[in-house]
Amino acid sequence: MEEADKKVFKWKFWKLTIVLNVIIILVALAIGLFFKLPSSLGPPVAAVLILIDLPLIWYFRKHYYLTKAWLDVHAGPSEKND
């Protein structure tokens, strides 16, 4: 893989990592707040957090497969330096 391609992949990977971390945090908050908040607030707050999460999950899945396809094209056989 060329140096320019490595930089592009680094940013693609970084972006996906941040989005995945946000998804995990929102799901954890939804579960925690579902049980922690009073019964009148817990389910609606958890539902809102999950609804916020759905577009992020769609975005992550779409860009994960795009990045994977990009990597298949740009990543050549591994080079061994002897």
Short mmCIF file of C-alpha atoms in Angstrom, two decimals:
data_model
loop_
_atom_site.label_atom_id
_atom_site.label_comp_id
_atom_site.label_asym_id
_atom_site.label_seq_id
_atom_site.Cartn_x
_atom_site.Cartn_y
_atom_site.Cartn_z
CA MET A 1 0.00 0.00 0.00
CA GLU A 2 1.34 3.40 -0.94
CA GLU A 3 1.90 6.12 1.64
CA ALA A 4 -0.98 8.28 0.34
CA ASP A 5 -3.33 5.29 0.53
CA LYS A 6 -2.19 4.61 4.10
CA LYS A 7 -3.12 8.16 5.08
CA VAL A 8 -6.55 7.86 3.45
CA PHE A 9 -7.16 4.54 5.19
CA LYS A 10 -6.03 6.01 8.50
CA TRP A 11 -8.70 8.72 8.28
CA LYS A 12 -11.39 6.29 7.10
CA PHE A 13 -10.57 3.96 9.99
CA TRP A 14 -10.46 6.84 12.48
CA LYS A 15 -13.90 8.06 11.38
CA LEU A 16 -15.44 4.60 11.68
CA THR A 17 -13.86 4.09 15.10
CA ILE A 18 -15.35 7.33 16.43
CA VAL A 19 -18.81 6.51 15.05
CA LEU A 20 -18.68 3.00 16.53
CA ASN A 21 -17.69 4.39 19.93
CA VAL A 22 -20.62 6.83 19.85
CA ILE A 23 -22.97 3.96 18.97
CA ILE A 24 -21.69 1.88 21.89
CA ILE A 25 -21.97 4.81 24.32
CA LEU A 26 -25.53 5.61 23.25
CA VAL A 27 -26.64 1.98 23.61
CA ALA A 28 -25.01 1.76 27.04
CA LEU A 29 -26.69 5.02 28.09
CA ALA A 30 -30.04 3.77 26.83
CA ILE A 31 -29.76 0.56 28.85
CA GLY A 32 -28.47 2.30 31.96
CA LEU A 33 -31.01 5.11 31.91
CA PHE A 34 -33.84 2.66 31.21
CA PHE A 35 -33.22 1.09 34.62
CA LYS A 36 -31.87 4.12 36.50
CA LEU A 37 -34.54 6.72 35.74
CA PRO A 38 -38.04 6.54 37.22
CA SER A 39 -40.39 4.21 35.38
CA SER A 40 -42.22 7.12 33.76
CA LEU A 41 -39.02 8.51 32.19
CA GLY A 42 -36.80 5.46 31.64
CA PRO A 43 -38.47 3.87 28.61
CA PRO A 44 -39.04 7.11 26.66
CA VAL A 45 -35.47 8.31 27.21
CA ALA A 46 -34.10 4.90 26.21
CA ALA A 47 -36.30 4.90 23.11
CA VAL A 48 -35.07 8.35 22.09
CA LEU A 49 -31.44 7.27 22.50
CA ILE A 50 -32.05 4.15 20.41
CA LEU A 51 -33.79 6.25 17.73
CA ILE A 52 -30.75 8.54 17.67
CA ASP A 53 -28.58 5.45 17.32
CA LEU A 54 -30.37 3.99 14.29
CA PRO A 55 -29.07 6.50 11.70
CA LEU A 56 -25.58 6.17 13.16
CA ILE A 57 -25.75 2.40 12.82
CA TRP A 58 -26.90 2.78 9.20
CA TYR A 59 -24.09 5.28 8.52
CA PHE A 60 -21.48 3.02 10.15
CA ARG A 61 -22.60 -0.10 8.28
CA LYS A 62 -22.66 1.69 4.92
CA HIS A 63 -19.24 3.27 5.36
CA TYR A 64 -17.75 0.09 6.82
CA TYR A 65 -18.54 -1.80 3.63
CA LEU A 66 -17.37 1.10 1.46
CA THR A 67 -14.08 1.24 3.36
CA LYS A 68 -13.70 -2.52 3.13
CA ALA A 69 -14.22 -2.40 -0.64
CA TRP A 70 -11.78 0.52 -0.92
CA LEU A 71 -9.21 -1.44 1.09
CA ASP A 72 -9.63 -4.52 -1.11
CA VAL A 73 -8.78 -2.39 -4.14
CA HIS A 74 -5.91 -0.40 -2.64
CA ALA A 75 -4.25 -2.96 -0.40
CA GLY A 76 -1.88 -5.05 -2.42
CA PRO A 77 -0.10 -8.15 -1.23
CA SER A 78 1.85 -7.51 1.93
CA GLU A 79 5.41 -6.46 1.23
CA LYS A 80 8.14 -8.19 3.16
CA ASN A 81 11.34 -6.32 3.81
CA ASP A 82 14.17 -8.82 4.14
#
